[in-house]
């Protein structure tokens, strides 16, 4: 074995307690960094997955981002209109079937036209406002998770009864309704009809489960008083991350406001960026503290070994060889610390993954953990780099020791 | 005889508010095959002279040559290479690495020089230890050896790379008389039988009396340089 390695490893072996303390410092830093990164990314991915799963990737609505240019503005440059408001009622998407067909020709994914309206759901003297979404079940299965979220009945049941509806399970509990019951759906315009509950769904997002009712598109059109109305086209793209680009292209093509899931939740995604920055700072701080431990240990060893360093230099060892001895020791502590830290981090992730928690907005579930080799690589690289830096400075100081000063003092 | 180490007008001053002269105007040549004793009262500059001879210190004036090569402008790495290849050191304290066995300590300079394989280094180290009567202790660490044994291991380490010059600073200062006799006899043998230059810094008049040459230092200057008549 190379002499420098041999001396370094001998120091480590003979100072087992110091080595173990330093190693544990690095291991704790790496372990907790891995756990924290897995937890943070896990929760972020879980949240985004829920967003992506429970909502369309792109929602094309019968609105426009800016009021259309008025004919007078086109003709006379001096004319401007201020305070224009949209129509009271929603016009709906013009010629929806042709629009859907045109989009289907290039959109990488599935589309489903739908009708959205508001109604009061009433049963046995209890009522609540709900969002009624008229869907085409054959298409709906391709754009949402509704079919999988059914807890009672299935989507095809919508065809099996007149005015059939599927309710969010929380909404059903709220008004005390069960599958097979009939409820009254009434709109603000005074239209009302009896609807039969043919199924219940549970998305896991409370806001959806206590507010949404699904029915056939034509039933929703009757409820809104507008036959042939389609006021939303929902799109599920093959790659959810391309939703923003797809939405922009749809908007350019149709002129209708197309909102990707990223745009709809821009605030949350921005919050994630801040949260990630905070996470990296905290993880960096943890690893920095661990590197102080390594610095302390290498400083102590170089102090204790000053006489050995002097004699090695007097024998003819070069400064860089002496420096290498202690840098290797720091690297070994860092490397072993990383390996133990990886095991610790993995164990912590497994342990954290067993913890169940519940918020007011989602179901009870286990802490979401995302396992990624990148977390280990990053934590390991930072820990190793900080160990090397922490070891380098005392090593450099040790290598510069003038042997005569030490030998004189020791003789 | 050829000069292995030559000092020409060498001085070593310490800076500071009150400059101190360690050695001044030293002209000295160290020749092969001679056992040279450097003597003088405490503070006369004996050890400082040895550090200059051994390239462990740099003169503030004058020139030190090793095998005819000037060292004034050499950097620390080049000086280290010269030390490793041409010089061996024995100090008052053995300075063995405590975690390594006697054999491993002897092998240190060999491994640093990298001239031979590990197996050959080991064979040579064992041969040296055998010559010094330390074979049974080759695998022991310094804390398992007596003071005399440690110092003999230190001599073996100093001889590991077969240096042309062996420099010893009070090598018997911490030893009892029996161990002291063993070490000095060993050093004399190194000079006489192997033709190496041995320079011993000592307070011990008995050791000095047995030297081929006695250099006496007083206040950092050579006060006397006496060669013992051959025979």
Coordinates of C-alpha atoms in Angstrom, one line a residue:
Chain A
X1 CA 0.0 0.0 0.0
X2 CA 1.1 3.5 -0.7
X3 CA 3.0 5.0 2.3
X4 CA 0.8 8.1 2.5
X5 CA -2.4 5.9 2.5
X6 CA -0.9 3.5 5.0
X7 CA -0.1 6.3 7.5
X8 CA -3.5 7.9 7.0
X9 CA -5.4 4.7 7.5
X10 CA -3.2 3.8 10.5
X11 CA -4.1 7.2 12.1
X12 CA -7.8 6.5 11.5
X13 CA -7.5 3.0 12.9
X14 CA -5.7 4.0 16.0
X15 CA -8.0 6.9 16.7
X16 CA -11.1 4.9 16.4
X17 CA -13.2 7.0 18.8
X18 CA -12.4 10.3 17.1
X19 CA -12.9 8.6 13.7
X20 CA -16.3 7.2 14.8
X21 CA -17.4 10.6 16.2
X22 CA -16.4 12.4 13.0
X23 CA -18.0 9.7 10.9
X24 CA -21.2 9.9 12.9
X25 CA -21.3 13.6 12.4
X26 CA -21.1 13.3 8.7
X27 CA -23.5 10.3 8.7
X28 CA -26.1 12.2 10.7
X29 CA -25.8 15.2 8.3
X30 CA -26.1 13.0 5.2
X31 CA -28.8 10.8 6.7
X32 CA -31.0 13.7 7.7
X33 CA -30.3 15.5 4.4
X34 CA -31.4 12.4 2.4
X35 CA -34.5 12.0 4.6
X36 CA -35.4 15.7 4.3
X37 CA -34.9 15.8 0.6
X38 CA -37.0 12.6 0.2
X39 CA -39.7 14.0 2.3
X40 CA -39.8 17.4 0.7
X41 CA -39.7 16.0 -2.8
X42 CA -42.1 13.2 -1.9
X43 CA -44.7 15.7 -0.6
X44 CA -44.2 18.0 -3.5
X45 CA -44.6 15.2 -6.0
X46 CA -47.6 13.8 -4.1
X47 CA -49.3 17.2 -4.1
X48 CA -48.6 17.7 -7.8
X49 CA -49.8 14.2 -8.6
X50 CA -53.0 14.9 -6.8
X51 CA -53.4 18.2 -8.6
X52 CA -52.6 16.6 -11.9
X53 CA -54.9 13.6 -11.3
X54 CA -57.8 15.4 -9.9
X55 CA -58.0 18.2 -12.4
X56 CA -57.7 18.4 -16.2
X57 CA -54.2 19.1 -17.4
X58 CA -55.6 21.9 -19.6
X59 CA -59.0 23.5 -19.2
X60 CA -60.4 25.3 -22.3
X61 CA -63.3 27.5 -21.2
X62 CA -65.7 29.7 -23.1
X63 CA -63.9 32.8 -21.8
X64 CA -61.4 35.1 -23.4
X65 CA -58.4 36.7 -21.7
X66 CA -59.2 40.1 -23.1
X67 CA -62.5 41.6 -24.3
X68 CA -62.8 41.2 -28.1
X69 CA -61.9 44.2 -30.2
X70 CA -65.1 46.2 -30.9
X71 CA -65.9 47.0 -34.6
X72 CA -65.7 50.8 -33.9
X73 CA -62.1 50.4 -32.5
X74 CA -61.2 48.6 -35.7
X75 CA -62.5 51.5 -37.9
X76 CA -61.6 54.6 -35.8
X77 CA -58.2 54.9 -34.2
X78 CA -59.6 57.5 -31.7
X79 CA -62.2 55.1 -30.3
X80 CA -61.6 53.2 -27.2
X81 CA -63.9 51.3 -25.0
X82 CA -63.5 51.0 -21.2
X83 CA -65.3 48.9 -18.7
X84 CA -66.7 46.4 -21.1
X85 CA -68.1 43.4 -19.3
X86 CA -68.8 40.0 -20.6
X87 CA -72.3 38.7 -21.2
X88 CA -74.2 37.7 -18.1
X89 CA -74.7 34.2 -19.2
X90 CA -72.0 32.0 -20.6
X91 CA -72.2 31.7 -24.3
X92 CA -70.5 28.4 -24.5
X93 CA -67.8 27.3 -26.9
X94 CA -68.9 27.9 -30.4
X95 CA -69.3 24.8 -32.5
X96 CA -67.8 22.6 -29.8
X97 CA -67.7 19.3 -31.8
X98 CA -65.7 20.9 -34.6
X99 CA -63.4 22.5 -32.1
X100 CA -62.8 19.2 -30.3
X101 CA -62.2 17.5 -33.6
X102 CA -59.7 20.2 -34.6
X103 CA -57.8 19.9 -31.4
X104 CA -57.9 16.1 -31.4
X105 CA -55.9 16.1 -34.6
X106 CA -52.7 17.3 -32.8
X107 CA -53.2 17.4 -29.1
X108 CA -51.0 14.6 -27.6
X109 CA -53.6 13.1 -25.2
X110 CA -57.4 13.0 -24.8
X111 CA -60.1 15.6 -24.8
X112 CA -63.6 15.7 -23.3
X113 CA -66.1 18.4 -23.7
X114 CA -68.1 19.2 -20.6
X115 CA -70.8 21.4 -19.3
X116 CA -70.4 23.3 -16.0
X117 CA -73.2 24.8 -14.1
X118 CA -74.2 25.6 -10.5
X119 CA -77.1 24.1 -8.7
X120 CA -78.4 23.5 -5.2
X121 CA -78.7 19.8 -4.3
X122 CA -81.5 19.1 -1.9
X123 CA -82.4 15.9 0.0
X124 CA -84.7 15.4 2.9
X125 CA -84.7 19.1 3.9
X126 CA -81.0 19.4 3.7
X127 CA -79.4 21.3 0.8
X128 CA -76.0 22.5 -0.4
X129 CA -74.6 24.4 -3.3
X130 CA -72.8 22.2 -5.8
X131 CA -70.9 22.4 -9.0
X132 CA -72.6 20.2 -11.6
X133 CA -70.4 18.9 -14.3
X134 CA -72.0 17.3 -17.4
X135 CA -69.7 14.8 -19.0
X136 CA -69.6 12.2 -21.7
X137 CA -68.6 9.1 -19.8
X138 CA -66.9 7.4 -22.8
X139 CA -64.6 10.4 -23.1
X140 CA -64.4 11.2 -19.4
X141 CA -62.5 8.0 -18.6
X142 CA -59.6 9.3 -20.7
X143 CA -59.3 12.8 -19.1
X144 CA -59.9 12.2 -15.4
X145 CA -59.5 9.6 -12.7
X146 CA -63.3 9.7 -12.0
X147 CA -63.8 6.1 -13.0
X148 CA -61.1 4.9 -10.6
X149 CA -62.4 7.2 -7.9
X150 CA -65.9 5.6 -7.9
X151 CA -66.7 4.1 -4.5
X152 CA -70.2 3.1 -5.3
X153 CA -71.5 2.4 -8.8
X154 CA -69.7 3.2 -12.0
X155 CA -69.8 5.8 -14.8
X156 CA -72.0 3.7 -17.0
X157 CA -74.7 3.9 -14.4
X158 CA -75.2 7.5 -15.7
X159 CA -76.9 6.0 -18.8
X160 CA -79.1 3.6 -16.7
X161 CA -81.4 6.1 -15.1
X162 CA -83.0 9.4 -16.2
X163 CA -81.2 12.4 -14.7
X164 CA -78.7 10.1 -13.1
X165 CA -76.0 11.8 -11.0
X166 CA -72.8 10.8 -9.2
X167 CA -71.9 12.7 -6.1
X168 CA -68.8 13.3 -4.1
X169 CA -69.0 11.1 -1.0
X170 CA -68.5 14.1 1.4
X171 CA -71.3 15.9 -0.3
X172 CA -73.5 12.8 -0.1
X173 CA -72.8 12.5 3.6
X174 CA -73.5 16.2 4.1
X175 CA -77.0 15.9 2.8
X176 CA -77.5 12.4 4.0
X177 CA -78.0 10.8 0.6
X178 CA -77.1 7.2 -0.5
X179 CA -76.9 5.5 -3.9
X180 CA -80.4 4.9 -5.2
X181 CA -81.9 8.0 -3.5
X182 CA -83.4 10.8 -5.5
X183 CA -82.3 14.4 -4.9
X184 CA -83.6 17.7 -6.2
X185 CA -81.2 19.8 -8.3
X186 CA -82.3 23.4 -8.6
X187 CA -80.7 26.3 -10.3
X188 CA -80.7 30.0 -9.5
X189 CA -82.9 30.6 -12.5
X190 CA -85.6 28.4 -11.0
X191 CA -85.1 25.3 -13.0
X192 CA -85.4 22.2 -10.9
X193 CA -85.7 18.4 -11.5
X194 CA -85.4 15.2 -9.7
X195 CA -82.1 13.3 -10.1
X196 CA -81.3 9.8 -9.1
X197 CA -78.0 9.2 -7.3
X198 CA -76.4 6.3 -9.1
X199 CA -72.9 6.4 -7.7
X200 CA -70.5 8.1 -5.3
X201 CA -66.8 9.0 -5.9
X202 CA -63.9 9.9 -3.6
X203 CA -61.0 11.9 -5.0
X204 CA -59.3 12.5 -1.8
X205 CA -59.4 16.3 -2.2
X206 CA -62.0 17.6 0.1
X207 CA -63.0 20.6 -2.0
X208 CA -63.9 18.3 -4.8
X209 CA -65.5 15.6 -2.8
X210 CA -67.9 18.0 -1.0
X211 CA -68.8 20.2 -4.0
X212 CA -69.0 18.2 -7.2
X213 CA -71.8 16.4 -8.9
X214 CA -71.3 14.6 -12.2
X215 CA -74.1 13.9 -14.7
X216 CA -74.4 13.4 -18.4
X217 CA -73.7 16.4 -20.5
X218 CA -77.2 16.6 -21.8
X219 CA -78.6 16.5 -18.3
X220 CA -76.4 19.4 -17.4
X221 CA -77.5 21.3 -20.5
X222 CA -81.1 20.9 -19.5
X223 CA -80.3 22.1 -16.0
X224 CA -78.5 25.2 -17.4
X225 CA -81.4 25.8 -19.8
X226 CA -79.1 25.7 -22.8
X227 CA -79.3 22.7 -25.1
X228 CA -76.0 22.0 -27.0
X229 CA -74.1 24.1 -24.5
X230 CA -70.5 23.1 -24.0
X231 CA -68.6 25.5 -21.9
X232 CA -65.4 23.6 -21.1
X233 CA -63.1 21.3 -23.0
X234 CA -61.0 19.3 -20.7
X235 CA -57.7 18.0 -21.9
X236 CA -55.4 15.3 -20.5
X237 CA -52.0 15.3 -22.2
X238 CA -49.7 12.3 -22.3
X239 CA -47.0 14.2 -20.5
X240 CA -48.5 16.4 -17.8
X241 CA -45.4 18.6 -17.8
X242 CA -46.1 19.8 -21.4
X243 CA -49.5 21.1 -20.4
X244 CA -48.4 24.7 -20.4
X245 CA -47.2 24.6 -24.0
X246 CA -50.3 22.7 -25.1
X247 CA -52.5 25.2 -23.4
X248 CA -50.8 28.1 -25.1
X249 CA -51.2 26.5 -28.5
X250 CA -54.8 25.7 -28.0
X251 CA -55.4 29.3 -26.9
X252 CA -53.7 30.6 -30.0
X253 CA -55.7 28.3 -32.2
X254 CA -59.2 28.7 -30.7
X255 CA -59.0 32.1 -29.0
X256 CA -60.5 30.6 -25.9
X257 CA -58.9 30.9 -22.5
X258 CA -56.8 27.7 -22.0
X259 CA -55.4 27.2 -18.6
X260 CA -52.9 24.6 -17.8
X261 CA -52.7 23.0 -14.4
X262 CA -49.4 24.8 -13.9
X263 CA -51.0 28.2 -14.6
X264 CA -54.0 27.4 -12.4
X265 CA -51.7 26.6 -9.5
X266 CA -48.8 29.0 -10.2
X267 CA -48.9 30.3 -6.6
X268 CA -48.5 26.8 -5.3
X269 CA -45.7 25.9 -7.7
X270 CA -43.9 29.2 -6.8
X271 CA -44.3 28.3 -3.1
X272 CA -42.6 25.0 -3.9
X273 CA -39.7 26.8 -5.4
X274 CA -39.3 28.8 -2.3
X275 CA -39.7 25.7 -0.2
X276 CA -37.0 23.9 -2.2
X277 CA -34.6 26.8 -1.7
X278 CA -35.3 26.7 2.0
X279 CA -34.8 23.0 2.0
X280 CA -31.4 23.3 0.2
X281 CA -30.3 25.9 2.7
X282 CA -31.3 23.8 5.7
X283 CA -29.6 20.7 4.2
X284 CA -26.5 22.8 3.4
X285 CA -26.4 24.0 7.0
X286 CA -26.7 20.5 8.3
X287 CA -23.8 19.3 6.2
X288 CA -21.8 22.4 7.1
X289 CA -22.2 21.7 10.7
X290 CA -21.0 18.1 10.1
X291 CA -18.0 19.4 8.2
X292 CA -17.0 21.5 11.3
X293 CA -16.8 18.1 13.2
X294 CA -14.4 16.8 10.5
X295 CA -12.4 20.0 10.7
X296 CA -12.2 19.7 14.5
X297 CA -11.0 16.1 14.3
X298 CA -8.4 16.6 11.6
X299 CA -7.2 19.7 13.5
X300 CA -6.9 17.6 16.7
X301 CA -5.1 14.8 14.8
X302 CA -2.6 17.2 13.2
X303 CA -2.0 18.8 16.5
X304 CA -1.4 15.5 18.2
X305 CA 0.8 14.2 15.4
X306 CA 2.9 17.4 15.1
X307 CA 6.0 15.4 16.2
X308 CA 5.3 12.6 13.7
X309 CA 4.9 15.2 11.0
X310 CA 8.2 16.8 11.9
X311 CA 10.0 13.4 11.8
X312 CA 8.4 12.4 8.5
X313 CA 9.5 15.7 7.0
X314 CA 13.0 15.3 8.4
X315 CA 13.2 11.9 6.8
X316 CA 12.4 13.4 3.5
X317 CA 8.6 13.3 3.0
X318 CA 7.5 16.3 0.9
X319 CA 4.9 18.8 2.0
X320 CA 2.3 17.5 -0.4
X321 CA 2.7 14.0 0.9
X322 CA 2.2 15.2 4.5
X323 CA -0.8 17.2 3.4
X324 CA -2.2 14.2 1.5
X325 CA -2.1 12.1 4.7
X326 CA -4.6 14.3 6.5
X327 CA -6.7 15.1 3.4
X328 CA -7.0 11.3 2.9
X329 CA -8.0 11.0 6.6
X330 CA -10.7 13.6 6.1
X331 CA -11.8 12.0 2.8
X332 CA -12.0 8.6 4.5
X333 CA -14.1 10.1 7.4
X334 CA -16.3 11.8 4.8
X335 CA -16.6 8.7 2.6
X336 CA -17.4 6.3 5.5
X337 CA -19.8 9.0 6.9
X338 CA -21.5 9.1 3.6
X339 CA -22.0 5.4 3.4
X340 CA -23.3 5.2 7.0
X341 CA -25.4 8.3 6.2
X342 CA -26.9 6.6 3.2
X343 CA -28.0 3.7 5.3
X344 CA -29.3 6.0 8.0
X345 CA -31.1 8.2 5.4
X346 CA -32.7 5.1 3.9
X347 CA -33.8 3.8 7.3
X348 CA -35.2 7.2 8.2
X349 CA -37.1 7.3 5.0
X350 CA -38.5 3.9 5.6
X351 CA -39.5 4.9 9.1
X352 CA -41.0 8.2 8.1
X353 CA -42.9 6.4 5.4
X354 CA -44.7 4.4 8.0
X355 CA -46.0 7.5 9.8
X356 CA -49.7 8.2 9.0
X357 CA -51.0 11.7 9.1
X358 CA -54.2 13.5 8.3
X359 CA -55.0 17.1 7.2
X360 CA -58.4 18.8 6.9
X361 CA -58.1 18.8 3.2
X362 CA -57.0 15.3 2.3
X363 CA -57.5 11.8 3.4
X364 CA -55.4 10.2 6.1
X365 CA -52.3 8.8 4.5
X366 CA -48.7 7.9 5.1
X367 CA -46.0 10.6 4.7
X368 CA -45.1 10.6 1.0
X369 CA -41.4 9.7 0.5
X370 CA -39.7 10.0 -2.9
X371 CA -36.7 7.7 -3.2
X372 CA -34.2 9.1 -5.6
X373 CA -30.5 8.3 -6.1
X374 CA -30.0 12.0 -6.8
X375 CA -30.7 12.8 -3.1
X376 CA -27.9 10.4 -2.1
X377 CA -25.6 11.7 -4.7
X378 CA -26.1 15.3 -3.8
X379 CA -25.9 14.8 0.0
X380 CA -22.8 12.5 -0.5
X381 CA -21.1 14.9 -2.8
X382 CA -21.7 17.9 -0.6
X383 CA -20.6 16.0 2.5
X384 CA -17.5 14.7 0.8
X385 CA -16.6 18.0 -0.6
X386 CA -17.1 19.8 2.8
X387 CA -15.0 17.0 4.5
X388 CA -12.2 17.5 2.0
X389 CA -12.3 21.3 2.5
X390 CA -12.5 20.8 6.3
X391 CA -9.5 18.5 6.2
X392 CA -7.5 20.5 3.7
X393 CA -6.8 23.6 5.9
X394 CA -5.5 21.8 9.0
X395 CA -3.6 19.5 6.6
X396 CA -2.0 22.4 4.9
X397 CA -1.0 23.9 8.2
X398 CA 0.4 20.6 9.3
X399 CA 2.4 20.2 6.1
X400 CA 4.0 23.6 6.6
X401 CA 5.3 22.7 10.1
X402 CA 9.0 23.4 10.3
X403 CA 10.6 20.1 11.6
X404 CA 13.3 21.9 13.5
X405 CA 10.8 23.8 15.7
X406 CA 9.1 20.6 16.7
X407 CA 12.3 18.5 17.1
X408 CA 13.9 21.2 19.3
X409 CA 10.8 21.4 21.5
X410 CA 10.6 17.6 21.8
X411 CA 14.3 16.8 22.4
Chain B
X1 CA 38.8 11.8 1.3
X2 CA 35.9 13.6 -0.5
X3 CA 33.7 16.1 1.3
X4 CA 30.1 14.8 1.4
X5 CA 28.8 17.9 3.1
X6 CA 30.6 21.2 2.8
X7 CA 29.8 24.4 4.7
X8 CA 31.3 27.7 3.5
X9 CA 30.9 30.8 5.6
X10 CA 27.6 29.5 7.0
X11 CA 25.7 31.6 9.5
X12 CA 22.3 31.2 10.9
X13 CA 20.6 34.2 12.6
X14 CA 17.2 34.4 14.2
X15 CA 15.3 37.6 13.5
X16 CA 13.1 39.4 15.9
X17 CA 13.6 42.5 18.1
X18 CA 16.9 41.2 19.4
X19 CA 18.6 39.1 16.6
X20 CA 20.2 36.0 17.8
X21 CA 23.2 34.3 16.2
X22 CA 22.9 30.5 16.3
X23 CA 26.1 29.8 14.3
X24 CA 28.4 32.1 12.5
X25 CA 31.1 31.9 9.8
X26 CA 31.2 28.1 9.8
X27 CA 33.6 26.4 7.4
X28 CA 33.4 22.7 7.7
X29 CA 33.7 19.6 5.5
X30 CA 32.3 16.3 6.4
X31 CA 34.2 13.4 4.9
X32 CA 33.2 9.8 4.4
X33 CA 34.3 7.1 6.7
X34 CA 34.8 9.4 9.6
X35 CA 33.2 9.5 12.9
X36 CA 33.0 13.2 13.8
X37 CA 31.9 14.6 17.2
X38 CA 30.5 18.1 17.5
X39 CA 31.0 19.2 21.1
X40 CA 30.5 22.4 23.0
X41 CA 28.7 23.8 26.0
X42 CA 24.9 24.1 26.0
X43 CA 23.7 26.9 23.6
X44 CA 26.9 26.8 21.6
X45 CA 25.0 26.0 18.4
X46 CA 25.7 22.3 18.1
X47 CA 22.2 21.2 17.2
X48 CA 21.7 24.3 15.0
X49 CA 24.9 23.2 13.1
X50 CA 23.5 19.7 12.7
X51 CA 20.2 21.0 11.4
X52 CA 22.1 23.0 8.8
X53 CA 24.3 20.0 7.9
X54 CA 21.1 18.0 7.5
X55 CA 19.3 20.6 5.4
X56 CA 16.6 20.8 8.0
X57 CA 17.4 24.5 8.4
X58 CA 18.5 27.1 5.9
X59 CA 21.5 29.3 6.5
X60 CA 21.0 33.1 6.5
X61 CA 24.5 33.4 5.0
X62 CA 26.9 31.1 3.3
X63 CA 26.4 27.9 1.4
X64 CA 25.8 24.2 2.2
X65 CA 26.8 21.7 -0.4
X66 CA 25.7 18.1 -0.5
X67 CA 27.9 15.8 -2.6
X68 CA 29.2 19.0 -4.3
X69 CA 25.7 20.2 -5.0
X70 CA 24.8 23.7 -3.8
X71 CA 21.6 23.8 -1.8
X72 CA 21.0 27.6 -1.3
X73 CA 18.5 27.9 -4.1
X74 CA 16.7 24.6 -3.7
X75 CA 13.1 24.6 -2.7
X76 CA 11.8 22.5 0.3
X77 CA 10.8 19.6 -1.9
X78 CA 14.3 19.3 -3.5
X79 CA 15.9 19.6 0.0
X80 CA 13.5 16.8 1.2
X81 CA 14.6 14.6 -1.8
X82 CA 18.3 15.2 -0.8
X83 CA 17.6 14.3 2.8
X84 CA 15.8 11.2 1.8
X85 CA 18.5 9.9 -0.5
X86 CA 21.7 11.1 1.2
X87 CA 21.1 11.7 4.9
X88 CA 20.0 9.8 7.9
X89 CA 19.0 11.3 11.2
X90 CA 19.0 10.0 14.8
X91 CA 17.7 12.4 17.5
X92 CA 17.9 12.4 21.3
X93 CA 14.3 11.2 21.3
X94 CA 13.7 8.2 19.1
X95 CA 10.7 9.8 17.2
X96 CA 9.4 6.4 16.0
X97 CA 5.8 6.5 14.8
X98 CA 3.9 5.0 17.7
X99 CA 1.3 3.1 15.6
X100 CA 3.9 1.3 13.5
X101 CA 6.0 -1.7 14.3
X102 CA 9.8 -1.5 14.5
X103 CA 10.0 -3.1 11.1
X104 CA 7.4 -0.7 9.6
X105 CA 9.3 2.3 11.1
X106 CA 12.5 1.1 9.5
X107 CA 10.7 0.7 6.2
X108 CA 9.3 4.2 6.3
X109 CA 12.2 5.9 4.5
X110 CA 12.5 3.0 2.1
X111 CA 8.9 3.3 1.1
X112 CA 9.2 7.1 0.8
X113 CA 12.1 6.7 -1.5
X114 CA 10.3 4.0 -3.5
X115 CA 13.5 2.4 -4.8
X116 CA 12.5 -1.2 -4.1
X117 CA 9.4 -3.3 -3.9
X118 CA 7.6 -3.7 -0.5
X119 CA 8.9 -7.2 -0.3
X120 CA 12.4 -6.1 -0.8
X121 CA 12.0 -3.2 1.6
X122 CA 10.8 -5.7 4.2
X123 CA 13.7 -8.0 3.6
X124 CA 16.1 -5.1 3.9
X125 CA 14.4 -3.8 7.1
X126 CA 14.6 -7.3 8.7
X127 CA 18.3 -7.5 7.7
X128 CA 19.0 -4.2 9.4
X129 CA 17.1 -5.1 12.5
X130 CA 18.9 -8.4 12.6
X131 CA 22.2 -6.6 12.4
X132 CA 21.2 -4.4 15.3
X133 CA 20.1 -7.4 17.3
X134 CA 16.4 -6.5 17.1
X135 CA 15.0 -9.4 15.1
X136 CA 12.9 -10.7 17.9
X137 CA 11.3 -7.2 18.2
X138 CA 10.6 -6.5 14.6
X139 CA 6.9 -6.8 14.9
X140 CA 6.7 -4.8 18.2
X141 CA 5.4 -1.3 18.4
X142 CA 7.7 1.3 20.1
X143 CA 5.7 1.2 23.4
X144 CA 6.6 -2.5 23.6
X145 CA 10.4 -1.8 23.4
X146 CA 13.0 -0.5 25.9
X147 CA 14.6 2.9 25.5
X148 CA 17.8 1.4 24.1
X149 CA 15.9 -0.8 21.7
X150 CA 13.8 2.1 20.4
X151 CA 17.0 4.2 19.8
X152 CA 18.5 1.2 17.9
X153 CA 15.4 1.0 15.8
X154 CA 15.8 4.8 15.2
X155 CA 19.4 4.1 14.0
X156 CA 18.1 1.3 11.8
X157 CA 15.6 3.7 10.3
X158 CA 18.3 6.3 9.7
X159 CA 20.4 3.7 7.9
X160 CA 17.4 2.4 5.9
X161 CA 18.3 4.2 2.6
X162 CA 22.0 3.6 3.1
X163 CA 22.7 7.3 3.5
X164 CA 26.2 8.7 2.8
X165 CA 25.9 10.8 6.0
X166 CA 24.4 9.8 9.3
X167 CA 23.6 12.8 11.6
X168 CA 22.9 12.1 15.3
X169 CA 21.9 14.7 17.8
X170 CA 22.6 13.6 21.3
X171 CA 21.7 10.0 20.4
X172 CA 22.5 8.7 23.8
X173 CA 21.0 11.5 25.8
X174 CA 18.1 9.5 27.1
X175 CA 19.8 6.1 27.4
X176 CA 21.5 4.3 30.2
X177 CA 25.2 3.6 29.9
X178 CA 24.9 0.1 28.5
X179 CA 22.4 1.1 25.8
X180 CA 24.5 4.2 25.2
X181 CA 27.6 2.1 24.6
X182 CA 25.7 -0.2 22.2
X183 CA 24.4 2.8 20.1
X184 CA 27.8 4.5 19.9
X185 CA 29.6 1.3 19.0
X186 CA 27.0 0.8 16.3
X187 CA 27.6 4.3 14.9
X188 CA 31.3 3.8 14.9
X189 CA 30.9 0.6 13.1
X190 CA 28.7 2.4 10.5
X191 CA 31.6 4.8 9.9
X192 CA 34.5 2.4 10.0
X193 CA 33.0 -0.6 8.3
X194 CA 30.6 1.0 5.8
X195 CA 32.6 4.1 5.0
X196 CA 29.7 6.4 5.9
X197 CA 30.2 9.8 7.4
X198 CA 28.8 9.9 11.0
X199 CA 28.4 13.2 12.7
X200 CA 27.4 13.0 16.4
X201 CA 26.4 16.0 18.4
X202 CA 27.2 15.2 22.0
X203 CA 27.9 16.5 25.5
X204 CA 29.5 13.3 26.4
X205 CA 33.3 13.6 26.5
X206 CA 33.7 9.9 26.5
X207 CA 31.9 9.6 23.1
X208 CA 33.9 12.6 21.8
X209 CA 37.2 11.0 22.9
X210 CA 36.5 8.0 20.7
X211 CA 35.8 10.1 17.6
X212 CA 38.0 10.5 14.5
X213 CA 37.5 14.2 14.7
X214 CA 36.2 16.6 17.3
X215 CA 34.7 19.9 16.3
X216 CA 34.3 22.2 19.2
X217 CA 31.8 25.0 19.1
X218 CA 31.7 28.0 21.4
X219 CA 29.1 30.8 20.9
X220 CA 28.2 29.5 17.5
X221 CA 31.7 29.5 16.1
X222 CA 34.2 26.7 15.6
X223 CA 36.7 27.1 18.4
X224 CA 38.7 24.0 17.6
X225 CA 38.7 21.3 14.9
X226 CA 40.9 18.4 15.9
X227 CA 41.5 15.2 14.0
X228 CA 42.6 12.2 16.0
X229 CA 45.7 10.7 14.6
X230 CA 45.0 7.5 12.6
X231 CA 46.1 4.3 14.1

